[in-house]
Amino acid sequence: MSTTPTTGAAVSTASEQEALRKAIASGTRPPRASAFAACRAFAWRGILKIKHVPEQLMDATITPVLFTLMFTYMFGGAIAGSTKDYLQFILPGIVVQSVLFTTVYSGVALNTDMTRGVVDRFRSLPLWRPAPLVGAVAGDSIRAFSAGAVVVVLGLILGFRPDGGVLGVLGAILVVLVFAFALAWVFTTLGLVMRSPSAVMNTGFMALFPLIFLSNIFVAPETLPAALEAFVDVNPITHLVTATRGLMDGNADGGDIALVLGEAALLTAIFIPLTSRYYRKAG
Amino acid sequence: MTAESPLAIEASGLVKTFGETRAVDGVDLAVPTGSVYGVLGPNGAGKTTTIRMLATLLRPDAGSARVFGHDIVREADAVRGSVSLTGQLASVDEELTGRENLILLGRLLGHGIPAARERADELLDAFGLEASAGKLVKNYSGGMRRRLDIAASIVVTPRLLFLDEPTTGLDPRSRNQVWEIVRLMVSAGTTILLCTQYLEEADQLAEGIAVIDRGRVIAEGTPAQLKASVGAGSLHVRLLDPAQRPQAERVLSARIGTTHLEVDPAALSTPCGDADQAAEAIAELGRNGIAVAGFSLGQPSLDEVFLALTGRPADEDAETATTEERVA
Ligand SMILES: Nc1ncnc2c1ncn2[C@@H]1O[C@H](COP(=O)(O)OP(=O)(O)OP(=O)(O)O)[C@@H](O)[C@H]1O
Ligand SMILES: [Mg+2]
């Protein structure tokens, strides 16, 4: 209760007041941030968060390590007859899988953000509207890249030998990151329509699992029953794995890569506007 | 649209509904440039919803508003270019340090990296946060967080600042610091829309006050007018022994006037604007053998304003609002 009369007497010294007065007076407005500068600042925000909570990166990198070891040594012998051959076959696919799983976190992070007051501030700034989203997803590429890089390095240690050389491997990772950037927008949309971070995570993984397992990551589609093979053939993740394998093996097909980039462009074109719309309307 | 409007905010008939709840139900506001304008109301009155519409975060369902002559819906971007928001939930990023927060905002507002850093350091100094600049905001105290929040709102000094309950939960010292900042900002030319639950705060800072209740403006005027309509103030008495309250009530009623029993079983209050009369009444309690633990002569509380304006205590609303929230 505010029943005690208070005067709000000055609590700071004259020099402190002077510093405040000066700080208030010197807040002149610079020209507006360009769309690019705003995205860059938001990407920086994402990277700072990873810096402050590096455990996040552990999540993104430990699972891929486990997957690589598990698939190579448990199934290698059974599926391909030798672990070495199977590693050669499966590694590009594990890179794809590991990177794509990290994209769900973009949606989870956005969902968490929306419950915090800071989003109100971002939305009240004169900015290119999608900047907070584009910047965040771009910043998340760090996580995606770490997941991919860990798998490649582990693969090299275990005996994976990419005929495509350094350039082929880097090109492959780049294509996977481009596709991951596009796919992340599906999950940011999900992040804005779902009620809780864990709902986003569950739905995201539930959507991703069948697409990952019903692709050509683990087995050649020709060995599958016809109906399954048909699905695997139209699955965009199959296309991405084919392009990645091609680049790493040094026999990339331009058409495969173009198909992947086209699919990425399509996802982006649909889901960036959708996410932006939900973000604008959230409140 | 370049014409200077003498009004910083001009709102008419703003409405916002959430499902069944009419959170804002036809609010009109006229806030002159260069002043602090207080919006006073209990929990769930619609203060935050009103601010969020004016700050372009929510689209009104009906009605319209202009900020410095710019329509909040059709010219939202122009509005964003002249306002800043210090929300009720701290509008800073908990997972960054104080300094990173300010640098981020500087960059988003158009500063290059060096200028953003320089501005951040200047503000951290001025707001007494230099020692915690490198700490994550989630480890800040409530007062520090508020100061950082306000600093973040003036990385570029706005023409209009929205402050949503800036001192709720702060200790008196932190609260006075916030008040001081508000006064300095106004003297530097910023207009401030201040939402608060404390009449005292509005009285300290604002030149004009709108009282809102259930999404409507129920009274409007200067703090002096408002207090005059409510009564000059009250004498609050707290007894050592709650059992003596009926007796004390009789004494105060006889001496001063209608006495109101407070929720606290040992407390009671009566409208009274005169210190001598109050002193007399306290002495009279003593003569009757009623032990007084403490007393104060103060301005009417929001409760009393509400009682006077609506004939019911403000608390009722808070309860309905929370039940609605739980149901929703
Ligand atoms: N996003 C929302 N969804 C549903 N109901 C809402 C939402 N925001 C506010 N409300 C409801 O609208 C009413 C007004 O809320 P508002 O937050 O504007 O009140 P307030 O005056 O700021 O209260 P307080 O003092 O508690 O902050 C309340 O009944 C609240 O439950
Ligand atoms: Mg509020």
PDB file of N, CA and C in Angstrom, chain A residues 121, chain B residues 86 90-94 96-102 105 120 123-124 127 129 132-133 135-138 140-155 181:
ATOM      1  N   ARG A 121      10.078  -5.782 -27.616  1.00  0.00           N
ATOM      2  CA  ARG A 121      10.973  -4.694 -27.984  1.00  0.00           C
ATOM      3  C   ARG A 121      11.387  -4.826 -29.448  1.00  0.00           C
TER       4      ARG A 121
ATOM      5  N   THR B  86       9.222   0.057 -22.743  1.00  0.00           N
ATOM      6  CA  THR B  86       9.751  -0.690 -21.609  1.00  0.00           C
ATOM      7  C   THR B  86       8.568  -1.467 -21.056  1.00  0.00           C
ATOM      8  N   ALA B  90      10.190  -7.669 -18.351  1.00  0.00           N
ATOM      9  CA  ALA B  90      11.403  -6.975 -18.748  1.00  0.00           C
ATOM     10  C   ALA B  90      11.666  -7.199 -20.236  1.00  0.00           C
ATOM     11  N   SER B  91      11.804  -6.094 -20.987  1.00  0.00           N
ATOM     12  CA  SER B  91      12.016  -6.239 -22.425  1.00  0.00           C
ATOM     13  C   SER B  91      13.497  -6.273 -22.766  1.00  0.00           C
ATOM     14  N   VAL B  92      14.246  -7.057 -22.015  1.00  0.00           N
ATOM     15  CA  VAL B  92      15.654  -7.250 -22.326  1.00  0.00           C
ATOM     16  C   VAL B  92      15.910  -8.746 -22.445  1.00  0.00           C
ATOM     17  N   ASP B  93      17.017  -9.079 -23.086  1.00  0.00           N
ATOM     18  CA  ASP B  93      17.311 -10.477 -23.338  1.00  0.00           C
ATOM     19  C   ASP B  93      18.057 -11.073 -22.144  1.00  0.00           C
ATOM     20  N   GLU B  94      17.379 -11.955 -21.437  1.00  0.00           N
ATOM     21  CA  GLU B  94      17.926 -12.558 -20.222  1.00  0.00           C
ATOM     22  C   GLU B  94      19.205 -13.338 -20.472  1.00  0.00           C
ATOM     23  N   LEU B  96      21.615 -12.715 -22.552  1.00  0.00           N
ATOM     24  CA  LEU B  96      22.795 -11.945 -22.934  1.00  0.00           C
ATOM     25  C   LEU B  96      23.241 -11.120 -21.732  1.00  0.00           C
ATOM     26  N   THR B  97      24.443 -10.543 -21.825  1.00  0.00           N
ATOM     27  CA  THR B  97      24.883  -9.648 -20.766  1.00  0.00           C
ATOM     28  C   THR B  97      24.226  -8.284 -20.975  1.00  0.00           C
ATOM     29  N   GLY B  98      24.307  -7.442 -19.947  1.00  0.00           N
ATOM     30  CA  GLY B  98      23.744  -6.104 -20.056  1.00  0.00           C
ATOM     31  C   GLY B  98      24.350  -5.344 -21.223  1.00  0.00           C
ATOM     32  N   ARG B  99      25.662  -5.446 -21.327  1.00  0.00           N
ATOM     33  CA  ARG B  99      26.352  -4.706 -22.378  1.00  0.00           C
ATOM     34  C   ARG B  99      25.955  -5.224 -23.761  1.00  0.00           C
ATOM     35  N   GLU B 100      25.870  -6.551 -23.878  1.00  0.00           N
ATOM     36  CA  GLU B 100      25.474  -7.125 -25.171  1.00  0.00           C
ATOM     37  C   GLU B 100      24.072  -6.676 -25.574  1.00  0.00           C
ATOM     38  N   ASN B 101      23.180  -6.611 -24.585  1.00  0.00           N
ATOM     39  CA  ASN B 101      21.831  -6.118 -24.862  1.00  0.00           C
ATOM     40  C   ASN B 101      21.860  -4.732 -25.491  1.00  0.00           C
ATOM     41  N   LEU B 102      22.637  -3.843 -24.884  1.00  0.00           N
ATOM     42  CA  LEU B 102      22.644  -2.461 -25.367  1.00  0.00           C
ATOM     43  C   LEU B 102      23.341  -2.363 -26.724  1.00  0.00           C
ATOM     44  N   LEU B 105      20.913  -3.529 -29.396  1.00  0.00           N
ATOM     45  CA  LEU B 105      19.902  -2.524 -29.751  1.00  0.00           C
ATOM     46  C   LEU B 105      20.508  -1.383 -30.555  1.00  0.00           C
ATOM     47  N   ALA B 120      26.655   1.987 -25.698  1.00  0.00           N
ATOM     48  CA  ALA B 120      26.359   1.030 -24.634  1.00  0.00           C
ATOM     49  C   ALA B 120      27.147   1.392 -23.381  1.00  0.00           C
ATOM     50  N   LEU B 123      25.769   4.484 -21.618  1.00  0.00           N
ATOM     51  CA  LEU B 123      24.529   4.220 -20.877  1.00  0.00           C
ATOM     52  C   LEU B 123      24.788   3.392 -19.624  1.00  0.00           C
ATOM     53  N   LEU B 124      25.659   2.388 -19.727  1.00  0.00           N
ATOM     54  CA  LEU B 124      25.960   1.557 -18.559  1.00  0.00           C
ATOM     55  C   LEU B 124      26.513   2.418 -17.435  1.00  0.00           C
ATOM     56  N   PHE B 127      23.728   4.734 -15.964  1.00  0.00           N
ATOM     57  CA  PHE B 127      22.701   4.026 -15.203  1.00  0.00           C
ATOM     58  C   PHE B 127      23.292   3.207 -14.059  1.00  0.00           C
ATOM     59  N   LEU B 129      25.476   0.784 -14.085  1.00  0.00           N
ATOM     60  CA  LEU B 129      25.496  -0.654 -14.344  1.00  0.00           C
ATOM     61  C   LEU B 129      26.865  -1.126 -14.815  1.00  0.00           C
ATOM     62  N   SER B 132      28.201  -4.450 -13.562  1.00  0.00           N
ATOM     63  CA  SER B 132      27.519  -5.687 -13.956  1.00  0.00           C
ATOM     64  C   SER B 132      27.394  -5.816 -15.467  1.00  0.00           C
ATOM     65  N   ALA B 133      28.111  -4.974 -16.187  1.00  0.00           N
ATOM     66  CA  ALA B 133      27.947  -4.932 -17.643  1.00  0.00           C
ATOM     67  C   ALA B 133      28.171  -6.293 -18.289  1.00  0.00           C
ATOM     68  N   LYS B 135      27.748  -9.266 -16.851  1.00  0.00           N
ATOM     69  CA  LYS B 135      26.968 -10.373 -16.270  1.00  0.00           C
ATOM     70  C   LYS B 135      25.744 -10.660 -17.118  1.00  0.00           C
ATOM     71  N   LEU B 136      25.324 -11.908 -17.145  1.00  0.00           N
ATOM     72  CA  LEU B 136      24.089 -12.240 -17.847  1.00  0.00           C
ATOM     73  C   LEU B 136      22.912 -11.574 -17.130  1.00  0.00           C
ATOM     74  N   VAL B 137      21.967 -11.058 -17.917  1.00  0.00           N
ATOM     75  CA  VAL B 137      20.853 -10.321 -17.324  1.00  0.00           C
ATOM     76  C   VAL B 137      20.017 -11.197 -16.396  1.00  0.00           C
ATOM     77  N   LYS B 138      19.988 -12.508 -16.655  1.00  0.00           N
ATOM     78  CA  LYS B 138      19.168 -13.352 -15.780  1.00  0.00           C
ATOM     79  C   LYS B 138      19.700 -13.368 -14.349  1.00  0.00           C
ATOM     80  N   TYR B 140      20.671 -10.532 -12.881  1.00  0.00           N
ATOM     81  CA  TYR B 140      20.490  -9.165 -12.373  1.00  0.00           C
ATOM     82  C   TYR B 140      19.399  -9.143 -11.297  1.00  0.00           C
ATOM     83  N   SER B 141      19.491  -8.145 -10.406  1.00  0.00           N
ATOM     84  CA  SER B 141      18.391  -7.915  -9.462  1.00  0.00           C
ATOM     85  C   SER B 141      17.275  -7.184 -10.199  1.00  0.00           C
ATOM     86  N   GLY B 142      16.099  -7.138  -9.582  1.00  0.00           N
ATOM     87  CA  GLY B 142      14.959  -6.479 -10.211  1.00  0.00           C
ATOM     88  C   GLY B 142      15.248  -5.022 -10.570  1.00  0.00           C
ATOM     89  N   GLY B 143      15.886  -4.313  -9.647  1.00  0.00           N
ATOM     90  CA  GLY B 143      16.179  -2.909  -9.888  1.00  0.00           C
ATOM     91  C   GLY B 143      17.159  -2.721 -11.039  1.00  0.00           C
ATOM     92  N   MET B 144      18.195  -3.565 -11.083  1.00  0.00           N
ATOM     93  CA  MET B 144      19.187  -3.467 -12.162  1.00  0.00           C
ATOM     94  C   MET B 144      18.536  -3.751 -13.503  1.00  0.00           C
ATOM     95  N   ARG B 145      17.668  -4.753 -13.498  1.00  0.00           N
ATOM     96  CA  ARG B 145      17.017  -5.152 -14.739  1.00  0.00           C
ATOM     97  C   ARG B 145      16.152  -3.998 -15.279  1.00  0.00           C
ATOM     98  N   ARG B 146      15.435  -3.356 -14.353  1.00  0.00           N
ATOM     99  CA  ARG B 146      14.605  -2.219 -14.759  1.00  0.00           C
ATOM    100  C   ARG B 146      15.438  -1.107 -15.345  1.00  0.00           C
ATOM    101  N   ARG B 147      16.555  -0.811 -14.656  1.00  0.00           N
ATOM    102  CA  ARG B 147      17.403   0.271 -15.169  1.00  0.00           C
ATOM    103  C   ARG B 147      17.957  -0.097 -16.540  1.00  0.00           C
ATOM    104  N   LEU B 148      18.375  -1.354 -16.695  1.00  0.00           N
ATOM    105  CA  LEU B 148      18.876  -1.770 -18.007  1.00  0.00           C
ATOM    106  C   LEU B 148      17.770  -1.654 -19.056  1.00  0.00           C
ATOM    107  N   ASP B 149      16.577  -2.031 -18.642  1.00  0.00           N
ATOM    108  CA  ASP B 149      15.430  -1.983 -19.537  1.00  0.00           C
ATOM    109  C   ASP B 149      15.183  -0.551 -20.025  1.00  0.00           C
ATOM    110  N   ILE B 150      15.269   0.385 -19.093  1.00  0.00           N
ATOM    111  CA  ILE B 150      15.056   1.779 -19.477  1.00  0.00           C
ATOM    112  C   ILE B 150      16.228   2.269 -20.318  1.00  0.00           C
ATOM    113  N   ALA B 151      17.444   1.884 -19.925  1.00  0.00           N
ATOM    114  CA  ALA B 151      18.607   2.263 -20.739  1.00  0.00           C
ATOM    115  C   ALA B 151      18.425   1.754 -22.161  1.00  0.00           C
ATOM    116  N   ALA B 152      17.918   0.519 -22.281  1.00  0.00           N
ATOM    117  CA  ALA B 152      17.712  -0.058 -23.612  1.00  0.00           C
ATOM    118  C   ALA B 152      16.689   0.746 -24.399  1.00  0.00           C
ATOM    119  N   SER B 153      15.765   1.380 -23.686  1.00  0.00           N
ATOM    120  CA  SER B 153      14.742   2.168 -24.371  1.00  0.00           C
ATOM    121  C   SER B 153      15.265   3.507 -24.849  1.00  0.00           C
ATOM    122  N   ILE B 154      16.440   3.923 -24.357  1.00  0.00           N
ATOM    123  CA  ILE B 154      16.930   5.224 -24.791  1.00  0.00           C
ATOM    124  C   ILE B 154      18.289   5.114 -25.467  1.00  0.00           C
ATOM    125  N   VAL B 155      18.599   3.939 -25.998  1.00  0.00           N
ATOM    126  CA  VAL B 155      19.807   3.815 -26.823  1.00  0.00           C
ATOM    127  C   VAL B 155      19.727   4.897 -27.898  1.00  0.00           C
ATOM    128  N   ILE B 181      14.958   9.107 -13.305  1.00  0.00           N
ATOM    129  CA  ILE B 181      15.231   8.965 -14.727  1.00  0.00           C
ATOM    130  C   ILE B 181      14.054   9.514 -15.541  1.00  0.00           C
TER     131      ILE B 181
END
